[in-house]
mmCIF file of C-alpha atoms in Angstrom:
data_model
loop_
_atom_site.group_PDB
_atom_site.id
_atom_site.type_symbol
_atom_site.label_atom_id
_atom_site.label_comp_id
_atom_site.label_asym_id
_atom_site.label_seq_id
_atom_site.Cartn_x
_atom_site.Cartn_y
_atom_site.Cartn_z
ATOM 1 C CA MET A 10 -9.816 -20.415 8.707
ATOM 2 C CA LYS A 11 -6.337 -20.028 10.141
ATOM 3 C CA SER A 12 -4.580 -16.734 9.810
ATOM 4 C CA ALA A 13 -1.354 -14.923 10.606
ATOM 5 C CA VAL A 14 -0.792 -11.207 11.041
ATOM 6 C CA VAL A 15 2.686 -9.875 10.236
ATOM 7 C CA VAL A 16 3.920 -7.273 12.712
ATOM 8 C CA PHE A 17 6.460 -4.744 11.487
ATOM 9 C CA PRO A 18 8.193 -2.129 13.605
ATOM 10 C CA GLY A 19 5.644 0.691 13.418
ATOM 11 C CA SER A 20 2.552 -1.411 12.663
ATOM 12 C CA ASN A 21 -0.336 -0.142 14.780
ATOM 13 C CA ARG A 22 -3.489 -1.906 13.612
ATOM 14 C CA GLU A 23 -2.354 -5.483 14.169
ATOM 15 C CA ARG A 24 -4.448 -5.861 17.310
ATOM 16 C CA ASP A 25 -7.512 -4.426 15.603
ATOM 17 C CA VAL A 26 -7.305 -6.892 12.741
ATOM 18 C CA MET A 27 -6.485 -9.831 15.043
ATOM 19 C CA ARG A 28 -9.504 -8.990 17.150
ATOM 20 C CA ALA A 29 -11.694 -8.754 14.047
ATOM 21 C CA LEU A 30 -10.453 -12.103 12.735
ATOM 22 C CA GLU A 31 -10.949 -13.839 16.036
ATOM 23 C CA SER A 32 -14.350 -12.297 16.592
ATOM 24 C CA VAL A 33 -15.654 -13.383 13.198
ATOM 25 C CA THR A 34 -13.837 -16.662 12.524
ATOM 26 C CA GLY A 35 -13.553 -17.891 16.103
ATOM 27 C CA VAL A 36 -9.885 -18.692 15.644
ATOM 28 C CA ALA A 37 -7.159 -16.499 17.132
ATOM 29 C CA PRO A 38 -4.632 -15.426 14.491
ATOM 30 C CA LYS A 39 -0.927 -15.888 15.041
ATOM 31 C CA ALA A 40 1.291 -12.835 15.159
ATOM 32 C CA VAL A 41 4.458 -13.149 13.056
ATOM 33 C CA TRP A 42 7.463 -10.864 13.475
ATOM 34 C CA HIS A 43 8.858 -9.174 10.374
ATOM 35 C CA ALA A 44 12.344 -10.606 10.932
ATOM 36 C CA ASP A 45 11.065 -14.204 10.909
ATOM 37 C CA THR A 46 11.622 -16.129 7.724
ATOM 38 C CA GLU A 47 8.799 -18.660 7.990
ATOM 39 C CA LEU A 48 5.032 -18.420 8.267
ATOM 40 C CA PRO A 49 2.954 -20.860 10.300
ATOM 41 C CA ALA A 50 0.604 -23.065 8.245
ATOM 42 C CA VAL A 51 -2.267 -20.671 7.624
ATOM 43 C CA ASP A 52 -4.858 -19.911 4.980
ATOM 44 C CA LEU A 53 -4.601 -16.133 5.257
ATOM 45 C CA VAL A 54 -1.737 -13.712 5.903
ATOM 46 C CA VAL A 55 -2.643 -10.159 6.881
ATOM 47 C CA LEU A 56 -0.357 -7.139 6.541
ATOM 48 C CA PRO A 57 -1.867 -4.632 8.964
ATOM 49 C CA GLY A 58 -2.110 -0.872 8.930
ATOM 50 C CA GLY A 59 0.373 1.454 10.598
ATOM 51 C CA PHE A 60 3.640 3.119 9.730
ATOM 52 C CA SER A 61 6.108 0.319 9.164
ATOM 53 C CA TYR A 62 9.694 1.522 9.570
ATOM 54 C CA GLY A 63 8.334 5.023 10.130
ATOM 55 C CA ASP A 64 7.266 5.212 6.461
ATOM 56 C CA TYR A 65 10.888 6.133 5.720
ATOM 57 C CA LEU A 66 11.847 6.321 2.063
ATOM 58 C CA ARG A 67 8.290 5.573 0.929
ATOM 59 C CA SER A 68 5.303 4.096 2.777
ATOM 60 C CA GLY A 69 5.706 0.324 2.822
ATOM 61 C CA ALA A 70 8.994 0.356 0.862
ATOM 62 C CA ILE A 71 11.243 -1.024 3.573
ATOM 63 C CA ALA A 72 8.648 -3.463 4.938
ATOM 64 C CA ALA A 73 8.221 -4.860 1.438
ATOM 65 C CA ARG A 74 11.855 -5.978 1.619
ATOM 66 C CA ALA A 75 11.653 -7.408 5.154
ATOM 67 C CA ALA A 76 12.802 -10.982 5.768
ATOM 68 C CA ILE A 77 9.282 -12.390 6.203
ATOM 69 C CA MET A 78 8.153 -11.068 2.816
ATOM 70 C CA ASP A 79 9.793 -13.897 0.871
ATOM 71 C CA ALA A 80 7.572 -16.285 2.813
ATOM 72 C CA VAL A 81 4.539 -14.061 2.144
ATOM 73 C CA ARG A 82 5.354 -14.042 -1.576
ATOM 74 C CA ALA A 83 5.732 -17.829 -1.561
ATOM 75 C CA HIS A 84 2.380 -18.142 0.279
ATOM 76 C CA ALA A 85 0.734 -15.946 -2.380
ATOM 77 C CA ALA A 86 2.439 -17.825 -5.208
ATOM 78 C CA ARG A 87 0.892 -21.101 -4.040
ATOM 79 C CA GLY A 88 -2.556 -19.526 -3.947
ATOM 80 C CA GLY A 89 -2.640 -18.547 -0.277
ATOM 81 C CA LEU A 90 -4.817 -15.602 0.760
ATOM 82 C CA VAL A 91 -3.147 -12.274 1.542
ATOM 83 C CA LEU A 92 -4.942 -9.192 2.840
ATOM 84 C CA GLY A 93 -3.129 -5.854 3.074
ATOM 85 C CA ILE A 94 -4.942 -3.017 4.807
ATOM 86 C CA CYS A 95 -3.690 0.599 4.527
ATOM 87 C CA ASN A 96 0.068 0.351 5.192
ATOM 88 C CA GLY A 97 -0.372 -3.318 4.260
ATOM 89 C CA PHE A 98 -1.717 -2.260 0.832
ATOM 90 C CA GLN A 99 1.295 -0.001 0.412
ATOM 91 C CA ILE A 100 3.581 -2.947 1.286
ATOM 92 C CA LEU A 101 1.816 -5.139 -1.299
ATOM 93 C CA THR A 102 2.293 -2.621 -4.111
ATOM 94 C CA GLU A 103 5.877 -1.872 -3.071
ATOM 95 C CA GLY A 104 6.590 -5.601 -2.994
ATOM 96 C CA GLY A 105 5.130 -6.213 -6.420
ATOM 97 C CA LEU A 106 2.297 -8.422 -5.173
ATOM 98 C CA LEU A 107 -0.202 -5.912 -6.493
ATOM 99 C CA PRO A 108 0.266 -3.471 -9.406
ATOM 100 C CA GLY A 109 0.410 0.312 -9.187
ATOM 101 C CA ALA A 110 1.633 2.554 -6.387
ATOM 102 C CA LEU A 111 0.234 4.604 -3.520
ATOM 103 C CA MET A 112 1.248 8.233 -3.512
ATOM 104 C CA ARG A 113 0.784 11.168 -1.148
ATOM 105 C CA ASN A 114 -2.893 12.166 -0.795
ATOM 106 C CA ALA A 115 -3.810 14.713 -3.438
ATOM 107 C CA GLY A 116 -4.916 17.123 -0.704
ATOM 108 C CA LEU A 117 -1.523 16.705 1.024
ATOM 109 C CA LYS A 118 -3.254 16.128 4.351
ATOM 110 C CA PHE A 119 -3.527 13.079 6.559
ATOM 111 C CA VAL A 120 -7.143 12.010 6.188
ATOM 112 C CA CYS A 121 -8.903 10.381 9.142
ATOM 113 C CA ARG A 122 -12.616 10.003 8.671
ATOM 114 C CA GLU A 123 -15.369 7.746 7.447
ATOM 115 C CA VAL A 124 -15.967 7.251 3.728
ATOM 116 C CA LYS A 125 -18.428 5.205 1.724
ATOM 117 C CA LEU A 126 -17.226 2.258 -0.282
ATOM 118 C CA GLU A 127 -18.928 0.593 -3.186
ATOM 119 C CA ALA A 128 -18.382 -3.157 -3.458
ATOM 120 C CA VAL A 129 -17.382 -3.741 -7.077
ATOM 121 C CA ALA A 130 -15.874 -7.211 -7.461
ATOM 122 C CA VAL A 131 -17.813 -9.596 -5.209
ATOM 123 C CA ASP A 132 -16.693 -12.925 -6.679
ATOM 124 C CA THR A 133 -13.680 -13.077 -4.364
ATOM 125 C CA PRO A 134 -12.795 -14.809 -1.087
ATOM 126 C CA PHE A 135 -12.809 -11.380 0.606
ATOM 127 C CA THR A 136 -16.004 -9.856 -0.722
ATOM 128 C CA ARG A 137 -18.461 -12.662 -1.389
ATOM 129 C CA ALA A 138 -20.659 -11.626 1.567
ATOM 130 C CA TYR A 139 -21.313 -8.307 -0.160
ATOM 131 C CA ALA A 140 -23.601 -7.823 -3.150
ATOM 132 C CA LYS A 141 -22.301 -5.970 -6.178
ATOM 133 C CA GLY A 142 -23.058 -2.285 -5.759
ATOM 134 C CA ASP A 143 -23.494 -2.486 -1.965
ATOM 135 C CA VAL A 144 -22.429 0.763 -0.376
ATOM 136 C CA LEU A 145 -20.792 0.398 3.002
ATOM 137 C CA ARG A 146 -19.345 2.748 5.580
ATOM 138 C CA CYS A 147 -15.659 2.392 6.349
ATOM 139 C CA PRO A 148 -13.063 4.457 8.226
ATOM 140 C CA VAL A 149 -9.896 5.669 6.499
ATOM 141 C CA ALA A 150 -6.761 7.026 8.182
ATOM 142 C CA HIS A 151 -3.798 7.604 5.911
ATOM 143 C CA HIS A 152 -1.434 10.093 4.339
ATOM 144 C CA ASP A 153 -0.424 8.079 1.269
ATOM 145 C CA GLY A 154 -3.570 6.523 -0.128
ATOM 146 C CA ASN A 155 -3.618 8.081 -3.562
ATOM 147 C CA TYR A 156 -3.644 5.011 -5.787
ATOM 148 C CA PHE A 157 -1.928 5.387 -9.136
ATOM 149 C CA ALA A 158 -1.551 2.976 -12.018
ATOM 150 C CA ASP A 159 -0.672 3.650 -15.658
ATOM 151 C CA GLY A 160 -3.386 3.435 -18.307
ATOM 152 C CA GLU A 161 -2.536 -0.087 -19.358
ATOM 153 C CA THR A 162 -2.573 -1.407 -15.782
ATOM 154 C CA LEU A 163 -5.824 0.390 -15.063
ATOM 155 C CA ALA A 164 -7.464 -1.057 -18.170
ATOM 156 C CA ARG A 165 -6.342 -4.522 -17.108
ATOM 157 C CA LEU A 166 -7.714 -4.052 -13.573
ATOM 158 C CA GLU A 167 -11.044 -2.878 -14.974
ATOM 159 C CA GLY A 168 -11.176 -5.538 -17.710
ATOM 160 C CA GLU A 169 -10.425 -8.380 -15.305
ATOM 161 C CA ASN A 170 -12.866 -7.031 -12.693
ATOM 162 C CA ARG A 171 -10.075 -6.658 -10.163
ATOM 163 C CA ILE A 172 -11.293 -3.488 -8.478
ATOM 164 C CA ALA A 173 -12.702 -4.760 -5.207
ATOM 165 C CA PHE A 174 -13.863 -1.441 -3.774
ATOM 166 C CA ARG A 175 -14.274 2.081 -5.049
ATOM 167 C CA TYR A 176 -14.893 5.175 -2.964
ATOM 168 C CA ALA A 177 -18.570 5.900 -3.502
ATOM 169 C CA GLU A 178 -19.254 9.005 -5.522
ATOM 170 C CA GLY A 179 -18.041 12.158 -3.860
ATOM 171 C CA THR A 180 -16.171 10.475 -1.002
ATOM 172 C CA ASN A 181 -12.715 9.851 -2.583
ATOM 173 C CA PRO A 182 -10.485 11.076 0.279
ATOM 174 C CA ASN A 183 -7.115 11.008 -1.477
ATOM 175 C CA GLY A 184 -7.417 11.561 -5.229
ATOM 176 C CA SER A 185 -7.050 7.866 -6.122
ATOM 177 C CA ILE A 186 -7.284 7.216 -9.829
ATOM 178 C CA ALA A 187 -10.718 5.890 -10.853
ATOM 179 C CA ASP A 188 -11.823 6.212 -7.198
ATOM 180 C CA ILE A 189 -9.984 2.985 -6.419
ATOM 181 C CA ALA A 190 -10.032 1.975 -2.729
ATOM 182 C CA GLY A 191 -8.981 -1.688 -3.088
ATOM 183 C CA ILE A 192 -7.665 -4.017 -5.768
ATOM 184 C CA LEU A 193 -7.122 -7.744 -6.293
ATOM 185 C CA SER A 194 -4.318 -9.858 -7.690
ATOM 186 C CA ASP A 195 -4.945 -11.692 -10.972
ATOM 187 C CA ASN A 196 -5.872 -14.893 -9.102
ATOM 188 C CA ARG A 197 -8.147 -12.829 -6.782
ATOM 189 C CA ARG A 198 -6.393 -14.266 -3.688
ATOM 190 C CA VAL A 199 -4.562 -11.054 -2.730
ATOM 191 C CA LEU A 200 -6.539 -7.968 -1.699
ATOM 192 C CA GLY A 201 -5.044 -4.596 -0.896
ATOM 193 C CA MET A 202 -7.249 -1.779 0.377
ATOM 194 C CA MET A 203 -6.722 1.594 2.030
ATOM 195 C CA PRO A 204 -9.846 1.721 4.281
ATOM 196 C CA HIS A 205 -10.019 -0.157 7.579
ATOM 197 C CA PRO A 206 -12.874 -2.720 7.644
ATOM 198 C CA GLU A 207 -11.384 -4.158 10.866
ATOM 199 C CA ASN A 208 -12.444 -0.974 12.632
ATOM 200 C CA LEU A 209 -16.149 -1.399 11.947
ATOM 201 C CA ILE A 210 -17.020 -4.930 13.004
ATOM 202 C CA GLU A 211 -19.107 -4.506 16.126
ATOM 203 C CA PRO A 212 -21.768 -2.066 17.342
ATOM 204 C CA LEU A 213 -19.407 -0.623 19.961
ATOM 205 C CA GLN A 214 -17.292 0.711 17.114
ATOM 206 C CA GLY A 215 -20.323 2.426 15.625
ATOM 207 C CA GLY A 216 -21.265 -0.145 13.037
ATOM 208 C CA THR A 217 -20.640 -3.523 11.502
ATOM 209 C CA ASP A 218 -20.191 -2.692 7.814
ATOM 210 C CA GLY A 219 -16.695 -4.182 7.788
ATOM 211 C CA ARG A 220 -17.776 -7.500 9.220
ATOM 212 C CA PRO A 221 -18.899 -9.164 5.954
ATOM 213 C CA LEU A 222 -15.319 -8.938 4.656
ATOM 214 C CA PHE A 223 -14.148 -11.202 7.471
ATOM 215 C CA GLU A 224 -17.261 -13.375 7.161
ATOM 216 C CA SER A 225 -16.416 -13.885 3.501
ATOM 217 C CA LEU A 226 -13.106 -15.352 4.537
ATOM 218 C CA ILE A 227 -14.587 -18.061 6.747
ATOM 219 C CA ALA A 228 -15.577 -20.174 3.747
ATOM 220 C CA ALA A 229 -12.239 -19.538 2.042
ATOM 221 C CA MET B 55 33.476 7.295 -3.401
ATOM 222 C CA LYS B 56 30.493 9.586 -2.991
ATOM 223 C CA ALA B 57 27.384 9.358 -5.085
ATOM 224 C CA ARG B 58 24.121 11.241 -5.182
ATOM 225 C CA VAL B 59 20.849 9.662 -6.241
ATOM 226 C CA THR B 60 18.047 12.026 -7.186
ATOM 227 C CA VAL B 61 14.578 10.504 -7.198
ATOM 228 C CA THR B 62 11.729 12.403 -8.844
ATOM 229 C CA LEU B 63 8.191 11.580 -9.837
ATOM 230 C CA LYS B 64 7.912 10.612 -13.481
ATOM 231 C CA ASN B 65 6.532 13.099 -15.937
ATOM 232 C CA GLY B 66 2.788 12.758 -16.122
ATOM 233 C CA VAL B 67 2.487 11.653 -12.481
ATOM 234 C CA LEU B 68 0.739 14.333 -10.496
ATOM 235 C CA ASP B 69 3.031 15.868 -7.895
ATOM 236 C CA PRO B 70 0.771 17.561 -5.337
ATOM 237 C CA GLN B 71 3.716 18.642 -3.187
ATOM 238 C CA GLY B 72 5.387 20.311 -6.158
ATOM 239 C CA LYS B 73 2.084 22.016 -6.936
ATOM 240 C CA ALA B 74 1.801 23.316 -3.364
ATOM 241 C CA ILE B 75 5.347 24.668 -3.502
ATOM 242 C CA GLY B 76 4.563 26.308 -6.849
ATOM 243 C CA GLY B 77 1.481 27.935 -5.309
ATOM 244 C CA ALA B 78 3.538 29.228 -2.371
ATOM 245 C CA LEU B 79 6.213 30.671 -4.663
ATOM 246 C CA SER B 80 3.586 32.482 -6.653
ATOM 247 C CA ALA B 81 1.991 33.783 -3.415
ATOM 248 C CA LEU B 82 5.407 35.182 -2.456
ATOM 249 C CA GLY B 83 5.462 37.104 -5.699
ATOM 250 C CA PHE B 84 7.886 34.944 -7.666
ATOM 251 C CA GLY B 85 6.419 35.103 -11.151
ATOM 252 C CA GLY B 86 7.346 32.994 -14.123
ATOM 253 C CA VAL B 87 7.728 29.710 -12.260
ATOM 254 C CA GLU B 88 5.994 27.483 -14.757
ATOM 255 C CA SER B 89 6.248 24.195 -12.926
ATOM 256 C CA VAL B 90 7.684 22.785 -9.705
ATOM 257 C CA ARG B 91 8.512 19.121 -9.234
ATOM 258 C CA GLN B 92 9.635 17.880 -5.853
ATOM 259 C CA GLY B 93 11.900 14.916 -5.347
ATOM 260 C CA LYS B 94 14.366 13.494 -2.885
ATOM 261 C CA VAL B 95 18.123 13.305 -2.723
ATOM 262 C CA ILE B 96 19.915 10.258 -1.302
ATOM 263 C CA ASP B 97 23.664 10.606 -0.696
ATOM 264 C CA LEU B 98 25.737 7.457 -0.603
ATOM 265 C CA GLU B 99 29.295 6.890 0.497
ATOM 266 C CA LEU B 100 30.649 3.754 -1.069
ATOM 267 C CA ALA B 101 33.764 1.673 -0.671
ATOM 268 C CA ASP B 102 33.881 1.223 -4.459
ATOM 269 C CA GLN B 103 36.931 2.417 -6.341
ATOM 270 C CA ASP B 104 35.584 2.016 -9.839
ATOM 271 C CA ALA B 105 32.993 4.592 -10.864
ATOM 272 C CA ALA B 106 31.424 2.473 -13.580
ATOM 273 C CA ALA B 107 30.987 -0.504 -11.270
ATOM 274 C CA ALA B 108 29.578 1.771 -8.557
ATOM 275 C CA ARG B 109 27.103 3.213 -11.010
ATOM 276 C CA THR B 110 25.888 -0.265 -11.950
ATOM 277 C CA ARG B 111 25.475 -1.223 -8.306
ATOM 278 C CA ILE B 112 23.622 2.016 -7.492
ATOM 279 C CA ALA B 113 21.281 1.451 -10.423
ATOM 280 C CA GLU B 114 20.478 -1.953 -8.880
ATOM 281 C CA MET B 115 19.849 -0.273 -5.505
ATOM 282 C CA CYS B 116 17.499 2.167 -7.221
ATOM 283 C CA GLU B 117 15.565 -0.575 -8.998
ATOM 284 C CA LYS B 118 15.302 -2.706 -5.846
ATOM 285 C CA LEU B 119 14.636 -0.103 -3.173
ATOM 286 C CA LEU B 120 15.574 3.536 -3.593
ATOM 287 C CA ALA B 121 12.992 4.376 -6.273
ATOM 288 C CA ASN B 122 9.529 3.034 -6.958
ATOM 289 C CA THR B 123 9.853 2.786 -10.723
ATOM 290 C CA VAL B 124 6.073 2.640 -11.140
ATOM 291 C CA ILE B 125 5.927 6.351 -10.351
ATOM 292 C CA GLU B 126 9.498 7.576 -9.934
ATOM 293 C CA SER B 127 12.596 8.028 -12.060
ATOM 294 C CA TYR B 128 16.111 8.315 -10.727
ATOM 295 C CA ALA B 129 19.390 9.921 -11.716
ATOM 296 C CA ILE B 130 22.815 8.867 -10.437
ATOM 297 C CA ASP B 131 25.695 11.287 -10.041
ATOM 298 C CA ILE B 132 29.135 10.246 -8.929
ATOM 299 C CA VAL B 133 30.210 13.321 -7.019
ATOM 300 C CA GLY B 134 33.688 12.448 -5.809
#
């Protein structure tokens, strides 16, 4: 499973996710600079967490219009896998690769802690190593993770089983509508999520609950 | 030509920052403030000479970048 991680000015979790990918898949990902216009031949493109372009204007807004994003869109259009974590999720919604928008946390505070996630859609290249209803631990660290979608979009996400993860009852850290923590594209090949599975992949980090997400990808 | 774009959250979208400001105003004793919505102002200086053409171009800028039309609406004012 070959992968590339796009680095934007202000990304700060690219090393974490590269380390997770290499540790689980055995193949070192390639880092791709935001100003590049071509991606290497890979199966998966990851948009990492951080604060691309200082979160100016809106989180992910400027990164979503970066030069490399045309190549990311083309990769997604031909069925390539795309994973956006935290700021990466914001970039995917801003870029129209996933529906809805991520707004300021309802509590107005930056939230940095561990939450519990429920695996909802498990028939996907990202989640097949989880069982439906599995509850896993996962760190979150964000200021703009309050997922919003209009009623029609929400009904479509629910109806098409495109909610990958929900915050388990009582742990929604940001006011996300329907406790949504991660959603999928209609072809289930693009996943955007606010929590950071790449930060819980080995015992030294305090747990391995995020590891199955990367294990799922090996077979993809 | 100068133009001002005002971006606000759409009606029906919860605006927690507006709510916090409303709470602070009420704590300061300002009664009768029924709702506060917070937005952002983006001032542009353009080489355009024609106001109508500028307005069309700014609307394009709003749709492409300045506003997230999933949650935000925008208003364009040509100010001089």
